[in-house]
Short mmCIF file of C-alpha atoms in Angstrom, two decimals:
data_model
loop_
_atom_site.label_atom_id
_atom_site.label_comp_id
_atom_site.label_asym_id
_atom_site.label_seq_id
_atom_site.Cartn_x
_atom_site.Cartn_y
_atom_site.Cartn_z
CA MET A 257 6.72 -24.42 42.07
CA SER A 258 3.72 -22.22 41.88
CA LEU A 259 2.97 -19.78 43.98
CA GLN A 260 -0.15 -19.33 46.09
CA PRO A 261 -1.34 -15.38 47.49
CA SER A 262 0.36 -13.97 50.68
CA TRP A 263 0.30 -15.32 53.40
CA ALA A 264 -1.63 -12.04 55.21
CA ASP A 265 -4.61 -13.19 52.59
CA GLN A 266 -5.07 -16.38 53.25
CA GLU A 267 -8.41 -18.19 55.01
CA LEU A 268 -8.00 -20.00 57.83
CA ILE A 269 -8.81 -22.95 57.36
CA LEU A 270 -9.90 -24.94 61.44
CA ASN A 271 -9.63 -28.37 62.29
CA ASN A 272 -12.67 -30.91 62.61
CA ASP A 273 -14.56 -31.20 66.05
CA ILE A 274 -12.17 -28.41 67.90
CA PRO A 275 -14.03 -27.18 71.09
CA ASP A 276 -14.69 -23.26 71.80
CA VAL A 277 -13.18 -23.95 74.85
CA TYR A 278 -9.26 -25.37 74.95
CA THR A 279 -7.56 -25.27 78.78
CA VAL A 280 -3.58 -25.65 78.34
CA LYS A 281 -2.01 -28.66 79.82
CA LYS A 282 1.43 -28.44 81.10
CA GLY A 283 3.70 -30.19 78.89
CA ASP A 284 2.03 -28.36 75.92
CA THR A 285 3.74 -26.03 72.81
CA LEU A 286 2.99 -23.36 70.77
CA TRP A 287 3.04 -25.57 67.85
CA ASP A 288 0.65 -28.59 69.72
CA ILE A 289 -1.70 -25.78 70.33
CA SER A 290 -1.49 -24.14 67.11
CA ASN A 291 -1.90 -28.48 65.44
CA HIS A 292 -4.49 -28.49 67.52
CA PHE A 293 -6.64 -25.40 66.12
CA LEU A 294 -5.83 -25.33 62.56
CA ALA A 295 -5.53 -27.31 59.80
CA THR A 296 -2.23 -24.41 58.77
CA PRO A 297 -0.59 -24.23 61.69
CA TRP A 298 2.03 -21.70 60.70
CA LEU A 299 -0.60 -19.04 59.69
CA TRP A 300 -1.44 -18.88 63.66
CA PRO A 301 -0.36 -15.56 63.97
CA LYS A 302 -3.56 -14.60 62.71
CA LEU A 303 -5.54 -16.45 65.08
CA TRP A 304 -5.14 -14.05 67.65
CA GLN A 305 -4.88 -10.90 64.99
CA ALA A 306 -7.22 -8.50 66.60
CA ASN A 307 -7.04 -9.62 70.49
CA PRO A 308 -6.36 -6.80 72.34
CA GLU A 309 -6.35 -8.91 75.34
CA ILE A 310 -3.09 -10.59 73.90
CA LYS A 311 -0.19 -8.46 74.36
CA ASN A 312 2.54 -11.74 73.25
CA PRO A 313 0.90 -14.59 72.48
CA HIS A 314 3.56 -17.07 73.11
CA LEU A 315 2.70 -15.81 77.09
CA ILE A 316 0.41 -18.61 77.44
CA TYR A 317 -0.02 -20.52 80.70
CA PRO A 318 -1.10 -24.44 81.36
CA GLY A 319 -4.36 -23.59 82.80
CA ASP A 320 -4.89 -20.84 81.03
CA LYS A 321 -7.92 -21.05 78.86
CA LEU A 322 -8.34 -20.26 75.07
CA TYR A 323 -11.82 -19.17 73.50
CA LEU A 324 -12.47 -19.60 69.92
CA VAL A 325 -14.61 -16.95 68.35
CA TRP A 326 -15.49 -15.66 66.08
CA ILE A 327 -15.39 -11.05 64.98
CA ASP A 328 -16.39 -9.98 61.39
CA GLY A 329 -16.26 -13.69 60.09
CA GLN A 330 -13.25 -14.62 60.75
CA PRO A 331 -11.96 -16.73 63.43
CA ARG A 332 -10.02 -15.93 66.49
CA LEU A 333 -8.75 -17.06 70.38
CA GLN A 334 -8.79 -14.73 73.10
CA ARG A 335 -6.78 -16.28 76.35
CA LYS A 336 -8.78 -16.11 80.29
CA PRO A 337 -5.47 -16.56 82.36
CA MET A 338 -6.06 -18.70 84.82
CA LYS A 339 -6.54 -17.71 88.13
CA VAL A 340 -4.08 -17.58 90.59
CA VAL A 341 -4.42 -18.12 94.16
CA LYS A 342 -2.00 -16.14 96.23
CA LEU A 343 -1.68 -19.37 99.13
CA SER A 344 0.52 -17.47 102.07
CA PRO A 345 2.32 -13.74 101.80
CA SER A 346 5.75 -15.79 102.36
CA ILE A 347 5.27 -17.77 99.43
CA LYS A 348 4.87 -16.79 96.11
CA VAL A 349 3.20 -18.68 93.15
CA THR A 350 4.85 -18.65 89.51
CA ARG A 351 4.26 -20.03 86.79
CA SER A 352 6.48 -20.21 83.01
CA PRO A 353 4.70 -20.45 79.69
CA ILE A 354 5.31 -22.51 77.23
CA THR A 355 7.90 -22.49 74.50
CA THR A 356 6.83 -23.01 70.74
CA LEU A 357 8.51 -26.42 70.76
CA HIS A 358 10.55 -28.61 73.61
CA SER A 359 13.03 -27.76 75.33
CA SER A 360 14.71 -30.67 75.55
CA LEU A 361 14.20 -31.14 71.03
CA VAL A 362 16.27 -27.60 70.34
CA MET A 363 17.59 -26.68 73.62
CA PRO A 364 21.15 -28.18 72.90
CA TYR A 365 20.88 -27.13 69.22
CA LEU A 366 20.93 -23.07 70.78
CA VAL A 367 23.17 -23.85 73.90
CA GLU A 368 26.26 -25.32 72.39
CA HIS A 369 26.05 -24.72 68.75
CA ARG A 370 27.53 -22.13 66.23
CA LEU A 371 27.41 -21.74 63.01
CA LEU A 372 30.65 -19.50 62.18
CA SER A 373 31.96 -17.91 58.63
CA GLU A 374 35.15 -19.15 57.81
CA GLN A 375 36.89 -16.19 58.11
CA ALA A 376 35.43 -15.27 62.00
CA ILE A 377 36.95 -18.63 62.80
CA ASN A 378 39.88 -17.75 61.70
CA ASP A 379 39.65 -14.18 63.58
CA ALA A 380 39.47 -16.24 66.76
CA PRO A 381 41.33 -16.55 69.48
CA GLN A 382 42.82 -20.60 69.99
CA ILE A 383 44.14 -23.35 71.81
CA LEU A 384 48.19 -24.16 72.42
CA GLY A 385 47.24 -26.69 74.91
CA SER A 386 49.02 -27.34 78.59
CA SER A 387 52.29 -26.23 79.84
CA ASP A 388 52.65 -30.07 81.01
CA GLN A 389 51.08 -30.67 77.21
CA ARG A 390 48.60 -32.76 78.31
CA GLN A 391 45.61 -34.48 76.16
CA LYS A 392 42.99 -35.47 80.13
CA LEU A 393 42.55 -32.27 81.81
CA SER A 394 40.78 -32.00 84.54
CA GLU A 395 38.40 -29.16 86.46
CA GLY A 396 41.13 -26.30 88.31
CA ASP A 397 43.57 -26.98 85.08
CA LEU A 398 45.47 -24.42 82.82
CA VAL A 399 45.28 -23.97 79.92
CA TRP A 400 46.80 -21.29 77.02
CA ALA A 401 45.23 -19.55 73.91
CA ASP A 402 47.04 -17.60 71.02
CA SER A 403 45.36 -14.61 72.57
CA GLU A 404 45.52 -11.57 75.46
CA LEU A 405 41.45 -12.36 76.86
CA PRO A 406 40.39 -9.74 79.76
CA ILE A 407 41.46 -11.72 82.60
CA GLY A 408 37.89 -12.91 84.83
CA GLU A 409 35.94 -13.34 81.37
CA GLU A 410 34.79 -16.31 81.19
CA TRP A 411 35.12 -17.66 77.25
CA TRP A 412 33.43 -21.15 75.79
CA VAL A 413 35.56 -23.80 73.97
CA TYR A 414 34.10 -24.81 70.52
CA ARG A 415 35.07 -28.31 68.37
CA PRO A 416 34.95 -27.61 64.69
CA LEU A 417 32.07 -29.96 63.11
CA GLU A 418 30.36 -29.80 59.25
CA SER A 419 31.00 -27.30 56.88
CA PHE A 420 29.65 -26.01 54.17
CA LYS A 421 29.39 -23.76 51.39
CA GLN A 422 27.49 -22.27 48.64
CA PRO A 423 28.26 -21.35 45.52
CA ASP A 424 29.08 -18.17 45.60
CA ASP A 425 31.65 -19.02 48.51
CA GLN A 426 30.07 -17.70 51.40
CA SER A 427 31.87 -21.00 54.18
CA VAL A 428 30.25 -21.73 57.01
CA THR A 429 31.49 -24.16 59.84
CA VAL A 430 29.09 -25.52 62.16
CA LEU A 431 31.47 -25.37 65.54
CA LYS A 432 29.83 -28.02 69.21
CA GLU A 433 30.91 -26.64 72.70
CA VAL A 434 33.26 -28.77 74.82
CA ALA A 435 34.55 -26.30 77.57
CA LYS A 436 34.51 -23.62 79.34
CA LEU A 437 37.52 -21.34 80.91
CA SER A 438 38.06 -18.56 82.78
CA VAL A 439 40.83 -16.09 82.01
CA LYS A 440 43.30 -15.68 85.30
CA SER A 441 47.05 -14.84 82.99
CA HIS A 442 48.51 -13.79 80.80
CA TYR A 443 52.40 -14.08 79.36
CA GLN A 444 53.72 -13.32 76.40
CA GLN A 445 50.32 -12.75 74.51
CA THR A 446 49.04 -15.15 75.67
CA SER A 447 45.76 -16.05 78.40
CA ALA A 448 46.17 -18.73 81.04
CA LEU A 449 42.41 -19.40 81.91
CA THR A 450 40.89 -22.15 84.06
CA LEU A 451 39.26 -25.05 82.65
CA LYS A 452 35.85 -24.64 84.56
CA SER A 453 33.58 -27.64 83.35
CA TYR A 454 34.14 -29.39 79.67
CA ARG A 455 32.00 -31.97 77.92
CA GLN A 456 34.92 -33.13 75.79
CA GLU A 457 38.56 -33.43 76.32
CA ILE A 458 40.55 -29.71 74.75
CA LYS A 459 42.81 -30.19 72.04
CA PRO A 460 45.23 -27.60 70.05
CA ASN A 461 43.13 -25.26 67.67
CA ASP A 462 39.87 -25.28 68.93
CA VAL A 463 38.35 -22.69 69.18
CA LEU A 464 37.27 -20.17 72.49
CA LEU A 465 34.54 -17.78 72.30
CA PRO A 466 32.99 -15.01 74.19
CA ALA A 467 30.10 -16.87 77.44
CA PRO A 468 27.02 -16.52 75.87
CA ALA A 469 24.92 -13.47 77.86
CA LEU A 470 21.90 -15.40 79.95
CA GLY A 471 19.46 -16.39 78.35
CA ALA A 472 20.54 -14.47 74.36
CA THR A 473 20.48 -18.22 73.16
CA ALA A 474 17.84 -19.19 74.66
CA ASP A 475 14.74 -18.24 73.20
CA LEU A 476 12.09 -20.61 73.01
CA HIS A 477 9.20 -17.97 72.89
CA PHE A 478 8.77 -17.08 68.62
CA SER A 479 5.32 -17.76 66.89
CA PRO A 480 5.05 -20.24 64.20
CA SER A 481 4.40 -18.62 61.03
CA MET A 482 5.32 -18.61 57.69
CA PRO A 483 8.41 -16.21 56.02
CA PRO A 484 6.99 -12.92 54.84
CA GLU A 485 8.25 -13.83 51.82
CA PRO A 486 8.61 -16.65 49.23
CA VAL A 487 11.61 -18.90 50.13
CA SER A 488 13.07 -21.68 48.05
CA ALA A 489 16.28 -23.20 50.19
CA THR A 490 17.75 -26.80 50.00
CA ILE A 491 19.40 -28.59 52.89
CA VAL A 492 23.36 -28.42 52.85
CA GLY A 493 23.20 -31.46 55.69
CA SER A 494 23.39 -32.17 59.66
CA VAL A 495 24.27 -29.83 62.78
CA ASN A 496 25.51 -33.68 63.84
CA GLY A 497 26.94 -34.49 59.98
CA GLN A 498 24.62 -38.04 59.96
CA GLN A 499 24.55 -39.56 56.38
CA TYR A 500 20.36 -39.41 57.06
CA MET A 501 17.83 -37.57 58.49
CA ALA A 502 15.12 -37.51 59.30
CA THR A 503 12.09 -36.54 62.19
CA LYS A 504 13.19 -33.97 65.57
CA ASP A 505 16.73 -34.22 63.69
CA VAL A 506 18.41 -30.65 63.43
CA VAL A 507 19.27 -28.75 59.66
CA VAL A 508 21.22 -26.91 57.71
CA VAL A 509 19.86 -24.45 56.16
CA ASP A 510 21.20 -22.45 52.73
CA LYS A 511 19.25 -18.76 53.70
CA GLY A 512 19.32 -17.25 56.62
CA HIS A 513 18.10 -13.36 57.76
CA LEU A 514 19.41 -12.06 55.48
CA ASP A 515 16.49 -13.95 52.69
CA LYS A 516 14.37 -12.34 55.79
CA LEU A 517 14.25 -16.16 57.68
CA GLN A 518 13.97 -16.06 61.08
CA ALA A 519 12.81 -18.73 64.57
CA GLY A 520 9.43 -20.34 64.22
CA HIS A 521 9.41 -20.34 60.26
CA ILE A 522 7.87 -23.01 58.53
CA LEU A 523 10.16 -24.78 55.62
CA HIS A 524 7.94 -27.71 53.33
CA LEU A 525 10.82 -30.13 52.60
CA TYR A 526 10.47 -32.82 48.91
CA GLN A 527 13.05 -34.41 47.11
CA PRO A 528 13.57 -32.70 43.97
CA SER A 529 11.69 -33.95 41.02
CA ILE A 530 12.62 -36.59 38.45
CA GLU A 531 13.68 -36.66 35.11
CA VAL A 532 13.06 -38.78 32.27
CA GLY A 533 14.04 -39.01 28.84
CA GLY A 534 13.66 -41.26 25.82
CA LYS A 535 11.30 -42.59 23.65
CA LYS A 536 7.44 -44.01 24.07
CA GLY A 537 9.05 -47.82 25.58
CA GLU A 538 13.30 -46.48 26.00
CA TYR A 539 12.00 -44.51 29.05
CA ARG A 540 14.47 -43.83 31.09
CA TYR A 541 16.10 -41.82 34.05
CA SER A 542 18.60 -38.62 32.81
CA LEU A 543 20.70 -39.10 34.74
CA ASN A 544 23.64 -38.23 32.94
CA LYS A 545 24.16 -34.29 31.48
CA GLY A 546 23.56 -34.03 28.60
CA SER A 547 21.48 -36.49 28.06
CA GLU A 548 17.40 -36.30 25.75
CA LYS A 549 14.65 -34.48 28.95
CA ASP A 550 11.50 -35.10 28.43
CA PHE A 551 9.78 -35.08 31.14
CA ARG A 552 10.01 -33.75 35.00
CA LEU A 553 8.02 -35.37 37.40
CA ALA A 554 6.98 -33.60 40.26
CA PRO A 555 8.43 -32.78 43.55
CA ARG A 556 7.64 -35.36 46.22
CA ALA A 557 6.77 -33.71 49.45
CA VAL A 558 9.13 -35.85 52.46
CA GLY A 559 8.12 -33.50 55.53
CA GLU A 560 8.25 -29.88 56.44
CA ALA A 561 10.89 -27.84 59.55
CA MET A 562 10.91 -24.90 61.10
CA VAL A 563 13.65 -22.85 61.53
CA ILE A 564 15.22 -22.23 65.19
CA ARG A 565 17.64 -20.00 64.56
CA ALA A 566 19.07 -18.53 61.33
CA TYR A 567 22.37 -17.32 60.83
CA ASP A 568 22.78 -14.36 58.08
CA ALA A 569 23.68 -16.68 55.45
CA TYR A 570 22.44 -20.39 56.94
CA SER A 571 19.65 -21.27 59.23
CA PHE A 572 19.34 -24.27 61.95
CA ALA A 573 16.25 -26.01 61.34
CA VAL A 574 14.32 -28.80 63.10
CA VAL A 575 12.82 -31.27 61.06
CA LEU A 576 9.22 -31.22 63.01
CA SER A 577 7.53 -34.44 59.98
CA SER A 578 8.73 -37.12 57.86
CA SER A 579 7.43 -39.81 55.71
CA GLU A 580 11.07 -41.18 56.15
CA PRO A 581 14.20 -40.84 56.00
CA PHE A 582 16.74 -38.19 53.86
CA THR A 583 19.68 -36.49 52.95
CA LYS A 584 21.23 -33.81 52.32
CA GLY A 585 19.91 -31.65 49.12
CA VAL A 586 16.44 -32.42 49.98
CA MET A 587 14.45 -29.03 48.69
CA VAL A 588 13.01 -26.63 51.59
CA VAL A 589 10.20 -24.09 50.14
CA SER A 590 7.67 -21.92 52.56
CA PRO A 591 4.72 -22.35 52.56
CA GLN A 592 3.34 -20.18 49.54
CA MET A 593 4.78 -22.41 47.43
CA THR A 594 2.97 -24.84 46.56
CA GLN A 595 3.34 -27.74 43.87
#
């Protein structure tokens, strides 16, 4: 991989045969529109540069018209909002802005899944069980936790799934929400919680976390862009634990916001380079440590992904495209780094 100029210096390349005016349609996403205009859609923020009309480029609505103009020799997009007609004093017309990706694709992973360190899981309250030792519970039943929690608060129950560990021993675990509870009372340093809703049966040792603030986990109005600095990382697995991953799957990347990754950043996927060793006529794949290494073949591009949530040292990313199924160990690099 070799470094290219920073994203701010890269030239915008427009797709062929694009119209000067584009009307935003219902069902469009910001990623769709970025792909419509740009050969390099992660340079989307540059297309909005020096556009005083748009305070928030994410707030684009169905019916809006996007005009392609040229400023100082550079392409820019300007938005003309659709005129909203007031039908009567009692009827209020509301529209929802388009999101970066389809909400059905990533929303479950933003709302239902969490990524926590081993220490955070150990420190969190956990489920003890029910007073009558029942395995199957219904709405309204009581469940006990091993800590005194504020009465009246809502807590969510999470089930630990896959765990991942970096070489520096930073271990994290994917958790999935399985139920919602409300704290009812206390008894000798434990809490009784009322079961409000559930996706799966609650088990002892499930983890309790405070319910997220309304809207805190569901923001899809980020912009597709490149990381501010070159990033090289690895896919360590999938959120759901399957061996093979492909388009629309959500994966776990071993870099996070401490590495300046954030939602919307685009990453390219590469199969690691292959080593071939030996003499002419006796070449072989070098699979064993200590074997002769003469050649390293170039990494093979297999797709691209977008970060949808960054934690300290890891991130969730959705695979936007893949030419083939792949397993953990695939390299992810920012667009600044090319073969």
